[in-house]
Amino acid sequence: MTKALRIGIAGLGTVGAGVVKILAARGDYLAAACGRPIELVAVSARNSNKDRGIDLSGVRWESDPMALARADDIDLVAELIGGSEGVARELVEAALKAGKHVVTANKALIAHHGTALARLAEEKGVALNYEAAVAGGIPIVKTMRESLAGNEIRSIHGILNGTCNYILTEMETTGRDFADVLKDAQDLGYAEADPTFDVGGIDAAHKLAILASLAFGTEVDFANVHIEGIEKISATDIAFAREFGFKVKLLAIAEKVDGGVVQRVHPALVPEGTPLAAVSGVYNAVAVDGDRVGHLVLEGRGAGEGPTASAVLSDLADIARGLILPPFILPAKKLKAPAKPAMDTHKSSFYLRFLAVDRAGSMAAITQALAQASVSIERIVQRGEAGKKASGDGRLPVVFITHETDEGTMARVRALLAEHEDVAGTPQVVRIEDGELR
Amino acid sequence: MTKALRIGIAGLGTVGAGVVKILAARGDYLAAACGRPIELVAVSARNSNKDRGIDLSGVRWESDPMALARADDIDLVAELIGGSEGVARELVEAALKAGKHVVTANKALIAHHGTALARLAEEKGVALNYEAAVAGGIPIVKTMRESLAGNEIRSIHGILNGTCNYILTEMETTGRDFADVLKDAQDLGYAEADPTFDVGGIDAAHKLAILASLAFGTEVDFANVHIEGIEKISATDIAFAREFGFKVKLLAIAEKVDGGVVQRVHPALVPEGTPLAAVSGVYNAVAVDGDRVGHLVLEGRGAGEGPTASAVLSDLADIARGLILPPFILPAKKLKAPAKPAMDTHKSSFYLRFLAVDRAGSMAAITQALAQASVSIERIVQRGEAGKKASGDGRLPVVFITHETDEGTMARVRALLAEHEDVAGTPQVVRIEDGELR
């Protein structure tokens, strides 16, 4: 049997502890499956006294994580600290420079510095694996990187943030509003005390930027992801969406268009009956459209100890088996600088909700204004079941579903309605993704 | 750049032609992604004059496929002929013995001879890859073989035959009966002239036997798959199932139970709202339950030129990248001979449909008979919406949903009802899979 793959783990939070548990429980299996043992040599974490339910006897404790990058008896550093800068970044860079393989679950790090780190890994001929950084236990990185080699990818549609999907599912099920459900999610540990990264769409955008690079052979380009969060989605929107046959989801979409690749994260109305509409609670899912394979959907748990540790183990096993690939499929020097088509050329139909002043002729005035802005309307609901509780005070809840139009036009319509004398307050605008989601 | 991986393709049906097309269209990309070109050196097929829409200039034509196994200038043979015996088997054996890698889409071959072929491949240190043999374009073999290394697998639930799923979906949508829809499917090319392998469950069983080996570290054991097809499912059953909140699917299930692994293929009622219930038409899906990752569901196209060729390309790319793994994860000599727990210890609830004689006291007599057989009833529908057109003639359509009971008991109940004076004709019995299908 070949000699062991000797690893050091930095960070013993839930994921790090989960990895240690699997290595202990499945050591013999992994050795047989990989043709060599995976040996845990050293760990580093902030607190050496905490009880993590893991046995670290015989494992060296390093108070300084950077010691893992320097150690002669370590072949691979697993970075499970997190954060795009600071210790995590320094450790990964140092480990790669020292010619050690790196496995990481750090989406922010890869989204911000993926291409540069890939260059470094390739120079040294080592692996930089990050399956756990995208969609937790779902093997989407390996699928994109290896299984879909025969395909030109047309688009990716993902539900990549479990916190948002949990909140939207709860809002739908209970009819409660965003702030209320968010607070519960925080109490249950499904949302962070500072939820900005999750509900603001940033976490999903990190993951999307990584997937887009894999899909389209471009440098990782987080800076150009269009990002909107779910903070403005109300229970009323979710109820109206249901009346029209849609669910509201935070989608992360990357697609080829004339002029380049659009990357966008935003709430969207998704038709019921499609696989992504059915993804509920903390689950994640990714739908990939390839020119040969057609539509492929992967669904599973996007976070948590077990799923994330499972993904880290997949990366460790690959390296133990000797599979050392360029991190983004093509050698980093061959990755294209992504073209950045303006988001305002993007076209879709839109859900448009606002309160109209309840007077004779107000609807006529509003629809005429829309017609003048060249937006044609597919459906109108005045009040509706979902609007009943939102109406009163001489204001009438109105929802329009538009035909396909572009973002630029819609931005003008939004401004126009916000100022219209027959419209009260700010109109709500949500994109509809009625494209091929299977 | 390392020297090319030189391949020979045997069989130029839709899949073989699809592979040739991808190699032509994506040659440069594959060379960059794999670090070496994949070069098509020779092909062999029955008819050298047929127009397949592919350019074979510069490619050697072998009238005898066995010549591919003998050729000194070929590193890898892609067997795309099909069938568990005959030329396909001889070619794969000869190629492996000659120290050539083999890629195949042949589920019957791997289901019947997988373990022996794996032994041969491992002796020679070559790859035997078969991603395309299971669920077409869905990367389930690679997911089981590589991505889930950190997991003990608890169960697999699959929709593995697109023909059956198409027929059941059509029956549900149109209310037409099996024979009628099958004929249409044959006319459309979705079903073979001899549909036995598909509708009889054998094709799904081939795929299941392969997945069970990967999941449980056992030798491939097709002989012990319990197989029932969809031939006896009627439009009435599908309509009744819907009344109870179920879809009817042909499921392929492998699960760990006390005493070993149960492998079974049969129609089942699947609760609406679960991912497998939502898989419609020719789509395939596999739900894997792992102890760390939890529930993971992969859905995509299970057949056809593009999806199957995509899977073959995944196998070719892996080998070009130097990834040579034991075909069934563990070295073949470490695979366990599977224990074969008797199917009659399997427990589930059941859907039970029959025509009762429409007389006072008949239902009382029947329910009493069931109680004496120790089967308890969760729900009863007499006639129902779905039964209206099936009633008349003094016979009353009745459906029971039982509480959980074992197969042995249910077999006795089936016999008992068949002979009961208040029951007309043969009762229909379908298992209900209300377990964790997400």
PDB file of C-alpha atoms in Angstrom, chain A residues 18 21-22 25-26 29-30 32-33 137-139 142-143 145-152 214 275 278-280 283 292-301 306-307 310 313-314 317-318 321 323 325-326 329-331 334 438, chain B residues 18 21-22 25-26 29-30 32-33 137-139 142-143 145-152 214 275 278-280 283 292-301 306-307 310 313-314 317-318 321 323 325-326 329-331 334 438:
ATOM      1  CA  GLY A  18     -17.282  16.402  11.426  1.00  0.00           C
ATOM      2  CA  LYS A  21     -15.303  12.010  13.068  1.00  0.00           C
ATOM      3  CA  ILE A  22     -15.542  10.560   9.557  1.00  0.00           C
ATOM      4  CA  ALA A  25     -15.187   6.056  11.721  1.00  0.00           C
ATOM      5  CA  ARG A  26     -14.275   5.218   8.124  1.00  0.00           C
ATOM      6  CA  TYR A  29     -12.849   1.902   4.280  1.00  0.00           C
ATOM      7  CA  LEU A  30     -11.136   5.022   2.975  1.00  0.00           C
ATOM      8  CA  ALA A  32      -9.183   0.401   0.970  1.00  0.00           C
ATOM      9  CA  ALA A  33     -11.100   2.676  -1.416  1.00  0.00           C
ATOM     10  CA  GLY A 137     -23.187  17.975   0.444  1.00  0.00           C
ATOM     11  CA  ILE A 138     -24.274  18.291  -3.201  1.00  0.00           C
ATOM     12  CA  PRO A 139     -21.393  17.137  -5.438  1.00  0.00           C
ATOM     13  CA  LYS A 142     -17.082  17.559  -9.089  1.00  0.00           C
ATOM     14  CA  THR A 143     -20.034  17.234 -11.460  1.00  0.00           C
ATOM     15  CA  ARG A 145     -15.416  19.836 -13.114  1.00  0.00           C
ATOM     16  CA  GLU A 146     -15.410  16.224 -14.227  1.00  0.00           C
ATOM     17  CA  SER A 147     -18.752  14.695 -15.169  1.00  0.00           C
ATOM     18  CA  LEU A 148     -19.855  17.372 -17.631  1.00  0.00           C
ATOM     19  CA  ALA A 149     -16.589  17.538 -19.599  1.00  0.00           C
ATOM     20  CA  GLY A 150     -18.470  16.640 -22.780  1.00  0.00           C
ATOM     21  CA  ASN A 151     -20.901  19.550 -22.509  1.00  0.00           C
ATOM     22  CA  GLU A 152     -21.039  23.162 -23.380  1.00  0.00           C
ATOM     23  CA  LEU A 214     -16.505  26.157 -13.837  1.00  0.00           C
ATOM     24  CA  PRO A 275     -37.861  20.947  -9.721  1.00  0.00           C
ATOM     25  CA  ALA A 278     -40.232  22.042  -5.107  1.00  0.00           C
ATOM     26  CA  VAL A 279     -37.020  22.614  -3.149  1.00  0.00           C
ATOM     27  CA  SER A 280     -38.148  23.502   0.349  1.00  0.00           C
ATOM     28  CA  TYR A 283     -32.328  22.256   1.022  1.00  0.00           C
ATOM     29  CA  ARG A 292     -25.581  17.211 -24.521  1.00  0.00           C
ATOM     30  CA  VAL A 293     -26.842  16.144 -21.134  1.00  0.00           C
ATOM     31  CA  GLY A 294     -29.863  18.468 -21.191  1.00  0.00           C
ATOM     32  CA  HIS A 295     -31.243  19.425 -17.801  1.00  0.00           C
ATOM     33  CA  LEU A 296     -29.584  17.936 -14.768  1.00  0.00           C
ATOM     34  CA  VAL A 297     -30.793  18.768 -11.259  1.00  0.00           C
ATOM     35  CA  LEU A 298     -28.930  17.990  -8.041  1.00  0.00           C
ATOM     36  CA  GLU A 299     -30.681  18.527  -4.728  1.00  0.00           C
ATOM     37  CA  GLY A 300     -29.479  18.003  -1.180  1.00  0.00           C
ATOM     38  CA  ARG A 301     -28.426  19.588   2.067  1.00  0.00           C
ATOM     39  CA  GLY A 306     -22.587  16.007   8.031  1.00  0.00           C
ATOM     40  CA  PRO A 307     -23.166  17.300   4.487  1.00  0.00           C
ATOM     41  CA  SER A 310     -19.036  14.668   3.445  1.00  0.00           C
ATOM     42  CA  LEU A 313     -14.035  13.947   2.534  1.00  0.00           C
ATOM     43  CA  SER A 314     -14.788  13.716  -1.180  1.00  0.00           C
ATOM     44  CA  ALA A 317     -10.340  11.041  -1.136  1.00  0.00           C
ATOM     45  CA  ASP A 318      -9.735  12.466  -4.610  1.00  0.00           C
ATOM     46  CA  ARG A 321      -6.339   8.685  -5.086  1.00  0.00           C
ATOM     47  CA  LEU A 323      -6.474  13.051  -8.794  1.00  0.00           C
ATOM     48  CA  LEU A 325      -6.768  18.704 -11.444  1.00  0.00           C
ATOM     49  CA  PRO A 326      -6.585  22.378 -12.311  1.00  0.00           C
ATOM     50  CA  ILE A 329     -10.954  22.693 -15.047  1.00  0.00           C
ATOM     51  CA  LEU A 330      -8.797  24.604 -17.515  1.00  0.00           C
ATOM     52  CA  PRO A 331      -5.313  25.735 -16.506  1.00  0.00           C
ATOM     53  CA  LYS A 334      -6.346  29.697 -20.096  1.00  0.00           C
ATOM     54  CA  ARG A 438     -35.832  21.402 -15.417  1.00  0.00           C
TER      55      ARG A 438
ATOM     56  CA  GLY B  18     -22.873  10.938 -30.212  1.00  0.00           C
ATOM     57  CA  LYS B  21     -19.567  14.146 -32.407  1.00  0.00           C
ATOM     58  CA  ILE B  22     -18.463  15.408 -28.982  1.00  0.00           C
ATOM     59  CA  ALA B  25     -16.648  19.410 -31.387  1.00  0.00           C
ATOM     60  CA  ARG B  26     -14.805  19.624 -28.079  1.00  0.00           C
ATOM     61  CA  TYR B  29     -11.356  21.844 -24.749  1.00  0.00           C
ATOM     62  CA  LEU B  30     -10.923  18.231 -23.650  1.00  0.00           C
ATOM     63  CA  ALA B  32      -6.840  21.481 -22.279  1.00  0.00           C
ATOM     64  CA  ALA B  33      -9.025  20.145 -19.462  1.00  0.00           C
ATOM     65  CA  GLY B 137     -26.589  11.559 -18.231  1.00  0.00           C
ATOM     66  CA  ILE B 138     -26.968  11.576 -14.437  1.00  0.00           C
ATOM     67  CA  PRO B 139     -23.498  11.304 -12.858  1.00  0.00           C
ATOM     68  CA  LYS B 142     -19.165   8.903 -10.107  1.00  0.00           C
ATOM     69  CA  THR B 143     -21.153  10.350  -7.221  1.00  0.00           C
ATOM     70  CA  ARG B 145     -17.847   5.962  -6.397  1.00  0.00           C
ATOM     71  CA  GLU B 146     -16.084   9.174  -5.460  1.00  0.00           C
ATOM     72  CA  SER B 147     -18.202  11.938  -3.952  1.00  0.00           C
ATOM     73  CA  LEU B 148     -19.842   9.886  -1.211  1.00  0.00           C
ATOM     74  CA  ALA B 149     -16.644   8.253   0.097  1.00  0.00           C
ATOM     75  CA  GLY B 150     -17.296   9.719   3.552  1.00  0.00           C
ATOM     76  CA  ASN B 151     -20.738   8.159   3.859  1.00  0.00           C
ATOM     77  CA  GLU B 152     -22.234   4.909   4.925  1.00  0.00           C
ATOM     78  CA  LEU B 214     -21.379   0.674  -5.191  1.00  0.00           C
ATOM     79  CA  PRO B 275     -38.825  14.686  -5.254  1.00  0.00           C
ATOM     80  CA  ALA B 278     -42.293  14.916  -9.265  1.00  0.00           C
ATOM     81  CA  VAL B 279     -40.077  13.102 -11.787  1.00  0.00           C
ATOM     82  CA  SER B 280     -42.146  12.937 -14.952  1.00  0.00           C
ATOM     83  CA  TYR B 283     -36.603  11.617 -16.815  1.00  0.00           C
ATOM     84  CA  ARG B 292     -23.470  12.155   6.674  1.00  0.00           C
ATOM     85  CA  VAL B 293     -24.802  13.812   3.539  1.00  0.00           C
ATOM     86  CA  GLY B 294     -28.430  13.008   4.285  1.00  0.00           C
ATOM     87  CA  HIS B 295     -30.741  12.882   1.285  1.00  0.00           C
ATOM     88  CA  LEU B 296     -29.235  13.649  -2.068  1.00  0.00           C
ATOM     89  CA  VAL B 297     -31.347  13.573  -5.246  1.00  0.00           C
ATOM     90  CA  LEU B 298     -29.999  13.619  -8.791  1.00  0.00           C
ATOM     91  CA  GLU B 299     -32.435  14.041 -11.682  1.00  0.00           C
ATOM     92  CA  GLY B 300     -31.840  14.145 -15.416  1.00  0.00           C
ATOM     93  CA  ARG B 301     -32.220  12.421 -18.732  1.00  0.00           C
ATOM     94  CA  GLY B 306     -26.719  13.411 -25.874  1.00  0.00           C
ATOM     95  CA  PRO B 307     -27.080  12.349 -22.234  1.00  0.00           C
ATOM     96  CA  SER B 310     -22.105  12.915 -22.133  1.00  0.00           C
ATOM     97  CA  LEU B 313     -17.203  11.384 -22.259  1.00  0.00           C
ATOM     98  CA  SER B 314     -17.035  11.749 -18.473  1.00  0.00           C
ATOM     99  CA  ALA B 317     -11.979  12.276 -19.504  1.00  0.00           C
ATOM    100  CA  ASP B 318     -11.369  10.569 -16.165  1.00  0.00           C
ATOM    101  CA  ARG B 321      -6.671  12.523 -16.527  1.00  0.00           C
ATOM    102  CA  LEU B 323      -7.913   8.465 -12.686  1.00  0.00           C
ATOM    103  CA  LEU B 325     -10.068   3.359  -9.776  1.00  0.00           C
ATOM    104  CA  PRO B 326     -11.308  -0.068  -8.798  1.00  0.00           C
ATOM    105  CA  ILE B 329     -14.751   1.383  -5.237  1.00  0.00           C
ATOM    106  CA  LEU B 330     -13.194  -1.377  -3.157  1.00  0.00           C
ATOM    107  CA  PRO B 331     -10.790  -3.837  -4.782  1.00  0.00           C
ATOM    108  CA  LYS B 334     -12.699  -7.130  -0.882  1.00  0.00           C
ATOM    109  CA  ARG B 438     -36.106  13.176  -0.104  1.00  0.00           C
TER     110      ARG B 438
END
